[in-house]
Amino acid sequence: MNKMEPVLRVRDVWKSYGDLEVLKGISFDVMESEVKVVFGPSGSGKSTLLRCINYLDPPDRGDVFLRGVRLGEKDTDINEMRARIGMVFQHFNLFAHLRAIDNVAIGPEKVLGLSKEDARQRAMAALEHVKMADWADHYPAQLSGGQQQRVGIARALAMEPDVILFDEPTSALDPELIGEVLQVMLDLAKEGTTMVVVTHEMGFARAVANEMIFIDGGVVVERGTPEHFFRGADSERVRQFLHKLEELYGKEREELRDVDGE
Amino acid sequence: MSVWSQGSPVVALGLEKLGDWADELLAGLAMTLYLYFVALTIGFLLGVGLALGRQYGGPVLSRIVTGYIEVVRGTPLLAQIFLIYVFPYSLNAWLTPDGPPFFMDIRWAIEIGGIRVLSHPILSSILALGLNSAAYQAEYIRGAIASIGEGQMLAARALGLSQMEGIRHVILPQAFRRMIPSWSNEASYLPKYTVVATFITVEDFFGMAKRAIAATFLSLETWLIVAAVYLVLITVISRVLERVYQKTKIPGL
Ligand SMILES: Nc1ncnc2c1ncn2[C@@H]1O[C@H](COP(=O)(O)OP(=O)(O)O)[C@@H](O)[C@H]1O
Ligand SMILES: [Mg+2]
């Protein structure tokens, strides 16, 4: 496979809900083993962008290519394409009636057509990857948020996708559970997993992002390496946003310290 | 001492006369249970279809389904059963106004081991009760489907499951569990509603009781027995469903 061909190519994507224009022409490429961090204010369209990328919510205009094949083309099976694009949700969205192992095995079995036995084996390997093998027989409601999210990541991994999309994977977690999920994501990034990550965890971005994209008002306001952003962004809006993030997270850390101190 | 012998309370109350009707009453009860289970099953299968049509069917289909449910729930069951029952008669009268030969034979019957299992009145009862129950069951099933978070289907589609596969593997297994408490209302009311079959000559429990009363004049006693039997039946059904609900509960939820 041509290493220089982007895994994912997002070209001028537009999306409106009624009169509300959420995305106004977003473009970027994601190369093999690249980690792209997308960030921006709440309501700026980050989740919508991810849903447009795998056509859960097809764009009004613009194109998405997965290894050169356009999604939404008449003769491409959208379910087959989605199977190659992993997705990890803010609220985990594990299947509530299935044990962890079955949450992970259902995709390989029902979508990829593996035998029950092979699907379970692959699911077990994926659970081991996120250090959840000991919890394989637990139901989602019996797991902590951090554990659920790791199963959510395993569910995406078991499909052996070309790219995984993460939608604020740690923002619904209690602060003390964020670390275990970020650690798994850091490991994946270092192993060369191709990832698009919507997150405000700047530590993660600094450690593994190849490029960061700041989105506001449905357009890309600024993009660059982590060093570029942390040295001082060009746009005043981005600088303000990063400053606010720092305050917010700084405060959170203090609160944590207060709790520990008691 | 048997309950039918001299001096037993049964005889003291004059109930021994009803004893002659025990076989008929039991046959009636069997017919009632038969109507109940068949109608409940038809109602369930059709109800699932209606609920899915209403929830996922797009604007046209979901409107048709909604219309069906509204009409069925808004008209008396007795009117519905009469409508189905007289329909072939009316059709005959209309198509062959000068009398026989009739367009449709109405006096057919299917017997298994001497027991009449299907005839025009029995089929009409099953259809009326099943079609009626489907409308109510559809609403319970749809309520359960609607209570399942959007994220479940989103995650299913993101994995590459089609909408039908998502419904089958993710939505319905959860909806079936959730609907048991409200659905058990319908399951336990339906035995009572089967009495409408009596009005179109089906010899169900209620109908047999009426015949027993006509012969023995023990009306209060008979109705008390009838009421008690329905009460036991309904209690057993709701207990069983309660057990099923507890057994199928998702751990941790
Ligand atoms: N399905 C939808 N229908 C209508 N409006 C939507 C829908 N999804 C998102 N929106 C709106 O689009 C905007 C962007 O939402 P979202 O993509 O969730 O932002 P973010 O993830 O950046 O916080 C918000 O104003 C939101 O209310
Ligand atoms: Mg979002």
XYZ file of C-alpha atoms and ligand atoms in Angstrom:
543
model
C 0.000 0.000 0.000
C 1.230 3.459 -0.863
C 2.516 4.965 2.371
C 2.119 8.465 1.005
C -1.582 8.102 0.327
C -3.590 9.540 3.237
C -5.562 7.004 5.265
C -8.300 9.565 5.634
C -8.953 12.573 3.482
C -11.580 15.108 4.558
C -12.375 17.567 1.767
C -14.432 20.741 2.266
C -17.110 19.190 4.498
C -20.253 21.239 5.130
C -23.119 20.362 7.433
C -26.237 22.233 8.596
C -29.090 21.336 10.905
C -32.001 23.415 9.645
C -30.798 27.021 9.661
C -27.816 26.201 11.877
C -24.625 25.918 9.830
C -22.416 23.708 11.971
C -19.551 22.865 9.588
C -18.481 25.359 6.935
C -15.846 23.697 4.820
C -13.491 21.563 6.896
C -10.515 19.882 5.197
C -7.581 17.846 6.453
C -5.677 14.653 5.706
C -4.651 11.961 8.124
C -1.570 9.945 7.157
C -0.647 6.424 8.228
C 0.207 6.272 11.974
C -0.599 9.925 12.390
C -2.329 11.321 15.480
C -4.514 14.317 14.767
C -5.893 16.257 17.734
C -9.008 18.345 17.121
C -10.033 20.891 19.738
C -12.233 23.940 20.100
C -15.069 25.392 22.139
C -18.161 23.399 23.032
C -20.716 23.520 20.217
C -18.107 24.269 17.564
C -19.018 21.134 15.619
C -16.323 18.634 16.670
C -18.736 15.751 17.289
C -20.607 16.615 14.107
C -17.321 16.483 12.192
C -16.570 12.972 13.466
C -20.097 11.798 12.612
C -19.669 13.240 9.126
C -16.375 11.421 8.670
C -17.946 7.973 9.079
C -21.236 9.046 7.512
C -23.315 8.386 10.632
C -24.528 11.847 9.677
C -23.652 12.342 6.000
C -22.200 15.748 5.086
C -24.364 18.103 3.017
C -21.370 18.910 0.824
C -17.778 17.792 0.528
C -16.120 14.396 0.457
C -14.522 11.911 2.766
C -12.066 9.361 1.330
C -10.837 6.281 3.134
C -7.635 5.108 1.425
C -8.765 6.798 -1.738
C -12.292 5.385 -1.770
C -15.037 7.959 -1.431
C -17.646 7.290 1.259
C -21.232 7.684 0.126
C -20.389 6.550 -3.402
C -23.237 4.488 -4.816
C -21.233 1.297 -5.251
C -19.397 1.454 -1.913
C -21.120 -0.333 0.949
C -21.243 2.222 3.748
C -21.395 -0.486 6.432
C -18.197 -2.018 5.051
C -16.498 1.385 5.150
C -17.688 2.109 8.696
C -16.290 -1.231 9.819
C -12.863 0.154 8.865
C -13.327 3.389 10.823
C -13.340 2.836 14.592
C -15.257 5.173 16.860
C -14.931 5.812 20.584
C -17.682 7.855 22.201
C -17.723 10.437 24.952
C -20.372 8.434 26.828
C -18.865 5.027 25.924
C -22.149 3.718 24.439
C -21.323 0.128 25.348
C -24.146 -2.288 24.571
C -25.851 -2.464 27.956
C -27.123 -6.035 27.613
C -23.777 -7.579 26.655
C -20.770 -8.576 28.748
C -17.505 -6.744 28.022
C -16.244 -9.649 25.893
C -19.452 -9.764 23.834
C -19.410 -5.988 23.370
C -16.010 -6.422 21.739
C -16.800 -9.660 19.868
C -20.077 -8.565 18.272
C -18.374 -6.493 15.550
C -15.894 -9.155 14.405
C -18.641 -11.780 14.455
C -21.623 -9.961 12.936
C -19.841 -7.464 10.706
C -16.571 -9.147 9.710
C -18.127 -12.607 9.630
C -15.618 -14.331 11.928
C -16.700 -17.543 13.621
C -17.937 -17.207 17.206
C -14.718 -18.767 18.476
C -12.403 -16.564 16.399
C -14.390 -13.469 17.300
C -14.072 -14.258 21.005
C -10.356 -14.845 20.669
C -9.887 -11.568 18.895
C -12.070 -9.815 21.486
C -10.014 -11.273 24.307
C -6.804 -10.051 22.698
C -8.295 -6.571 22.349
C -9.378 -6.588 26.000
C -5.851 -7.600 26.995
C -4.532 -4.709 24.931
C -6.520 -2.254 27.098
C -5.822 -4.268 30.272
C -9.445 -5.291 30.730
C -9.111 -9.046 30.204
C -9.893 -9.713 33.878
C -13.219 -7.937 33.450
C -14.334 -9.759 30.312
C -17.407 -11.302 31.919
C -18.682 -8.098 33.507
C -21.613 -6.111 32.187
C -21.051 -2.401 31.421
C -23.112 -1.301 34.429
C -20.720 -3.251 36.661
C -17.702 -1.294 35.419
C -16.330 2.147 36.301
C -16.382 4.851 33.650
C -12.694 4.404 32.947
C -13.106 0.659 32.557
C -16.122 1.129 30.284
C -14.161 3.489 28.075
C -11.305 1.019 27.820
C -13.788 -1.641 26.700
C -15.092 0.942 24.220
C -11.560 1.311 22.854
C -11.169 -2.478 22.707
C -14.431 -2.696 20.763
C -12.965 -0.355 18.150
C -9.564 -2.121 18.134
C -11.051 -5.576 17.588
C -12.272 -4.469 14.165
C -8.630 -3.758 13.189
C -9.729 -0.479 11.615
C -7.670 1.792 9.362
C -8.277 4.744 11.681
C -9.983 5.320 15.037
C -12.018 8.439 15.813
C -12.166 9.493 19.474
C -14.869 11.949 20.577
C -13.778 13.485 23.881
C -13.064 10.037 25.322
C -12.182 11.303 28.792
C -14.474 14.279 29.283
C -17.289 12.271 30.894
C -14.904 10.660 33.382
C -14.184 11.516 36.987
C -10.723 13.112 37.136
C -9.152 10.142 38.900
C -10.249 7.801 36.049
C -8.887 9.895 33.173
C -5.333 8.654 33.557
C -5.988 4.991 32.809
C -7.791 5.847 29.565
C -5.171 8.353 28.446
C -2.456 5.774 29.134
C -4.157 3.287 26.804
C -4.489 5.972 24.129
C -0.829 6.989 24.519
C 0.201 3.360 24.080
C -1.935 3.028 20.954
C -0.440 6.201 19.507
C 3.089 4.974 20.161
C 2.287 1.629 18.508
C 1.460 3.531 15.348
C -2.339 3.532 15.440
C -3.843 6.128 13.116
C -6.066 8.339 15.270
C -8.261 11.431 15.102
C -8.801 12.580 18.662
C -11.177 15.286 19.803
C -9.882 16.188 23.248
C -8.963 18.992 25.566
C -6.262 16.925 27.252
C -3.342 19.086 26.218
C -0.873 16.777 27.937
C -1.928 14.004 25.558
C -1.736 16.351 22.587
C 1.718 17.559 23.567
C 2.952 13.971 23.963
C 1.712 12.343 20.747
C -0.107 14.725 18.373
C 1.492 15.155 14.962
C -0.838 18.009 14.257
C -3.450 19.945 16.218
C -6.486 21.533 14.592
C -8.432 24.288 16.320
C -12.055 24.513 15.196
C -14.459 27.326 15.996
C -17.650 28.422 14.308
C -17.497 25.482 11.914
C -14.156 26.399 10.340
C -10.521 25.528 10.987
C -9.175 28.623 12.729
C -5.607 27.459 13.147
C -3.538 24.327 12.738
C -0.012 23.337 13.605
C 2.275 21.190 15.702
C 1.846 21.074 19.498
C 5.055 23.145 19.807
C 3.496 25.799 17.573
C 0.410 26.082 19.788
C 2.187 25.957 23.151
C 4.845 28.494 22.087
C 1.985 30.858 21.388
C -0.754 30.555 18.786
C -1.187 33.144 16.035
C -4.847 33.756 16.679
C -6.043 35.642 19.749
C -9.075 33.312 19.974
C -6.884 30.238 20.247
C -4.600 31.836 22.830
C -7.627 32.766 24.950
C -9.047 29.277 24.616
C -5.783 27.604 25.634
C -5.481 30.000 28.541
C -9.001 29.104 29.720
C -8.238 25.408 29.414
C -5.156 25.864 31.569
C -7.152 27.717 34.223
C -9.856 25.061 34.172
C -7.464 22.160 34.437
C -5.269 23.948 36.942
C -8.338 24.475 39.117
C -9.334 20.862 38.761
C -5.916 19.768 39.920
C -6.185 22.042 42.963
C -9.585 20.594 43.800
C -8.088 17.129 43.571
C -5.315 18.181 45.908
C -7.896 19.552 48.361
C -9.694 16.232 48.366
C -6.429 14.365 48.861
C -5.449 16.678 51.697
C -8.496 15.867 53.798
C -65.214 -38.610 51.239
C -65.527 -37.063 47.817
C -66.609 -33.480 47.415
C -69.702 -34.695 45.635
C -70.867 -37.053 48.422
C -73.726 -36.350 50.835
C -72.923 -33.851 53.596
C -69.948 -32.187 51.897
C -70.068 -28.386 51.663
C -70.317 -28.672 47.919
C -73.543 -30.584 48.157
C -74.847 -28.429 50.969
C -74.573 -25.423 48.670
C -76.306 -27.348 45.870
C -73.142 -27.274 43.782
C -73.351 -30.940 42.874
C -75.642 -29.984 40.050
C -72.734 -27.997 38.613
C -70.639 -31.161 38.793
C -72.514 -32.453 35.792
C -71.104 -29.484 33.922
C -67.500 -29.949 35.006
C -66.392 -31.412 31.661
C -68.069 -28.655 29.678
C -66.613 -25.965 31.945
C -63.142 -27.477 31.619
C -63.489 -27.653 27.841
C -64.545 -23.995 27.921
C -61.538 -23.109 30.031
C -59.279 -24.919 27.577
C -60.810 -22.917 24.735
C -60.271 -19.678 26.680
C -56.614 -20.519 27.312
C -56.180 -21.498 23.669
C -57.672 -18.212 22.437
C -55.533 -16.357 24.941
C -52.165 -17.855 24.007
C -52.731 -17.732 20.275
C -54.008 -14.135 20.377
C -51.197 -13.058 22.688
C -48.608 -14.588 20.352
C -50.117 -13.085 17.208
C -50.446 -9.771 19.023
C -46.822 -9.918 20.091
C -45.372 -10.731 16.666
C -47.548 -8.173 14.933
C -46.962 -5.718 17.779
C -43.187 -5.906 17.291
C -43.683 -5.246 13.585
C -45.996 -2.301 14.258
C -43.644 -0.828 16.852
C -40.664 -1.080 14.496
C -42.745 0.396 11.669
C -43.733 3.299 13.848
C -40.249 3.898 15.232
C -38.093 3.317 12.144
C -40.540 3.182 9.244
C -40.211 6.668 7.803
C -43.048 9.200 7.549
C -45.529 7.208 5.445
C -45.317 3.821 7.125
C -45.185 5.264 10.623
C -48.362 7.274 9.923
C -50.185 4.225 8.648
C -49.132 2.276 11.738
C -50.143 5.110 14.047
C -53.534 5.277 12.327
C -54.061 1.546 12.798
C -53.160 1.733 16.478
C -55.438 4.733 17.081
C -58.419 3.133 15.343
C -58.041 -0.189 17.123
C -57.568 1.380 20.536
C -60.362 3.883 19.933
C -63.129 1.412 19.024
C -64.805 -1.272 21.162
C -63.362 -4.769 20.949
C -66.900 -6.156 20.712
C -67.532 -4.082 17.583
C -64.246 -5.312 16.103
C -65.040 -8.967 16.685
C -68.548 -8.614 15.215
C -67.111 -6.836 12.206
C -64.690 -9.672 11.489
C -67.331 -12.294 12.240
C -70.053 -10.928 9.941
C -67.711 -9.891 7.151
C -67.929 -13.185 5.154
C -71.715 -13.271 5.642
C -71.981 -9.768 4.232
C -69.649 -10.658 1.410
C -71.811 -13.676 0.539
C -74.983 -11.621 0.650
C -73.412 -9.027 -1.590
C -71.781 -11.367 -4.126
C -74.565 -13.964 -4.312
C -77.746 -11.997 -3.580
C -80.040 -14.771 -4.865
C -78.997 -17.220 -2.169
C -76.717 -20.296 -2.456
C -74.296 -21.292 -3.842
C -72.349 -19.054 -1.505
C -69.140 -17.337 -2.474
C -67.527 -18.390 0.793
C -68.260 -21.433 2.935
C -68.709 -20.269 6.525
C -69.598 -23.546 8.168
C -66.174 -25.134 7.908
C -64.360 -26.542 10.895
C -61.048 -28.248 11.603
C -61.039 -30.904 14.309
C -58.076 -32.628 15.874
C -58.903 -35.736 17.926
C -62.565 -34.781 18.000
C -61.776 -31.328 19.400
C -62.740 -28.378 17.277
C -59.609 -26.234 16.975
C -60.562 -23.913 14.159
C -63.846 -22.737 12.703
C -65.189 -19.468 11.430
C -66.163 -18.233 14.930
C -62.884 -19.394 16.497
C -60.769 -17.892 13.709
C -62.736 -14.636 13.955
C -62.071 -14.538 17.705
C -58.358 -15.211 17.271
C -58.079 -12.559 14.569
C -60.052 -9.959 16.504
C -58.197 -10.561 19.768
C -54.797 -10.814 18.054
C -55.245 -7.702 15.911
C -56.587 -5.803 18.903
C -53.865 -6.936 21.270
C -51.207 -6.082 18.670
C -52.194 -2.406 18.831
C -51.766 -2.315 22.607
C -48.608 -4.415 22.620
C -47.099 -2.221 19.892
C -47.335 0.788 22.172
C -45.640 -1.017 25.061
C -42.873 -2.269 22.770
C -42.405 1.147 21.171
C -42.227 2.769 24.595
C -39.439 0.366 25.517
C -37.598 0.988 22.233
C -37.866 4.757 22.646
C -36.448 4.547 26.174
C -33.174 3.091 24.870
C -30.527 5.793 24.488
C -29.602 6.953 20.975
C -25.993 6.053 21.695
C -26.793 2.342 21.431
C -27.840 2.501 17.787
C -25.084 5.011 17.031
C -22.472 2.601 18.378
C -24.019 -0.280 16.420
C -23.959 1.676 13.155
C -20.408 2.907 13.843
C -19.261 -0.724 14.043
C -20.720 -1.337 10.598
C -23.938 -3.083 11.604
C -26.863 -2.219 9.337
C -29.973 -0.663 10.876
C -31.775 -4.028 10.798
C -28.821 -5.737 12.475
C -28.684 -2.974 15.071
C -32.373 -3.452 15.792
C -31.959 -7.203 16.009
C -28.763 -7.469 18.048
C -28.820 -4.295 20.130
C -32.236 -2.628 20.351
C -34.721 -5.500 20.612
C -32.837 -7.588 23.191
C -32.840 -4.562 25.471
C -36.385 -3.485 24.610
C -37.832 -6.940 25.340
C -36.425 -6.828 28.849
C -37.583 -3.294 29.496
C -41.113 -3.831 28.267
C -41.955 -6.772 30.530
C -43.463 -4.738 33.403
C -45.828 -2.710 31.213
C -46.389 -5.551 28.764
C -47.545 -7.808 31.600
C -50.578 -5.509 31.896
C -51.654 -6.570 28.447
C -50.723 -10.194 29.067
C -52.852 -10.298 32.196
C -55.820 -8.311 30.858
C -56.164 -10.348 27.697
C -57.677 -13.474 29.352
C -60.581 -11.308 30.501
C -61.127 -9.886 27.049
C -61.449 -13.344 25.498
C -65.047 -13.408 26.811
C -66.096 -11.488 23.690
C -65.727 -14.796 21.801
C -68.902 -15.937 23.567
C -70.875 -13.366 21.582
C -70.021 -15.019 18.287
C -70.961 -18.532 19.503
C -67.524 -19.759 20.582
C -67.873 -22.130 23.534
C -65.254 -20.603 25.774
C -65.221 -20.670 29.568
C -67.602 -17.737 29.851
C -69.991 -19.189 27.285
C -70.014 -22.568 28.956
C -70.721 -20.933 32.299
C -73.740 -19.230 30.780
C -75.009 -22.556 29.500
C -74.429 -24.186 32.884
C -76.432 -21.435 34.545
C -79.272 -21.810 32.073
C -79.493 -25.484 33.028
C -78.841 -25.328 36.785
C -80.048 -21.839 37.742
C -76.965 -21.569 40.008
C -76.045 -18.157 38.680
C -74.364 -16.536 41.702
C -72.321 -19.659 42.461
C -71.270 -20.119 38.865
C -70.208 -16.512 38.409
C -68.201 -16.692 41.619
C -66.396 -19.756 40.296
C -65.814 -18.039 36.947
C -64.437 -14.950 38.674
C -62.173 -17.046 40.884
C -60.769 -18.966 37.929
C -59.956 -15.759 36.032
C -58.375 -14.326 39.160
C -56.129 -17.364 39.608
C -55.205 -17.308 35.922
C -54.295 -13.636 35.938
C -52.361 -13.919 39.186
C -50.310 -16.813 37.830
C -49.554 -14.929 34.606
C -48.345 -11.800 36.389
C -46.262 -13.844 38.844
C -44.600 -15.748 36.033
C -43.816 -12.535 34.163
C -42.429 -10.953 37.323
C -40.093 -13.953 37.643
C -39.070 -13.668 33.989
C -38.323 -9.969 34.526
C -36.136 -10.650 37.540
C -34.331 -13.471 35.731
C -33.545 -11.394 32.645
C -32.391 -8.302 34.507
C -29.044 -6.999 33.301
C -26.506 -7.260 36.146
C -25.466 -3.924 37.567
C -28.436 -2.006 36.180
N -28.515 16.084 15.273
C -28.505 17.424 15.471
N -29.613 18.152 15.211
C -29.611 19.475 15.401
N -28.562 20.180 15.857
C -27.435 19.513 16.130
C -27.344 18.096 15.970
N -26.104 17.703 16.318
C -25.449 18.813 16.698
N -26.237 19.898 16.583
C -25.845 21.275 16.871
O -24.649 21.514 16.188
C -23.761 22.298 16.969
C -22.437 21.577 17.095
O -22.623 20.426 17.897
P -21.454 19.408 18.200
O -20.920 18.885 16.931
O -21.983 18.421 19.158
O -20.379 20.332 18.903
P -19.139 19.926 19.802
O -18.950 18.456 19.735
O -17.992 20.702 19.223
O -19.447 20.404 21.189
C -24.451 22.547 18.289
O -25.038 23.825 18.251
C -25.503 21.483 18.336
O -26.620 21.937 19.059
Mg -18.978 17.022 21.233
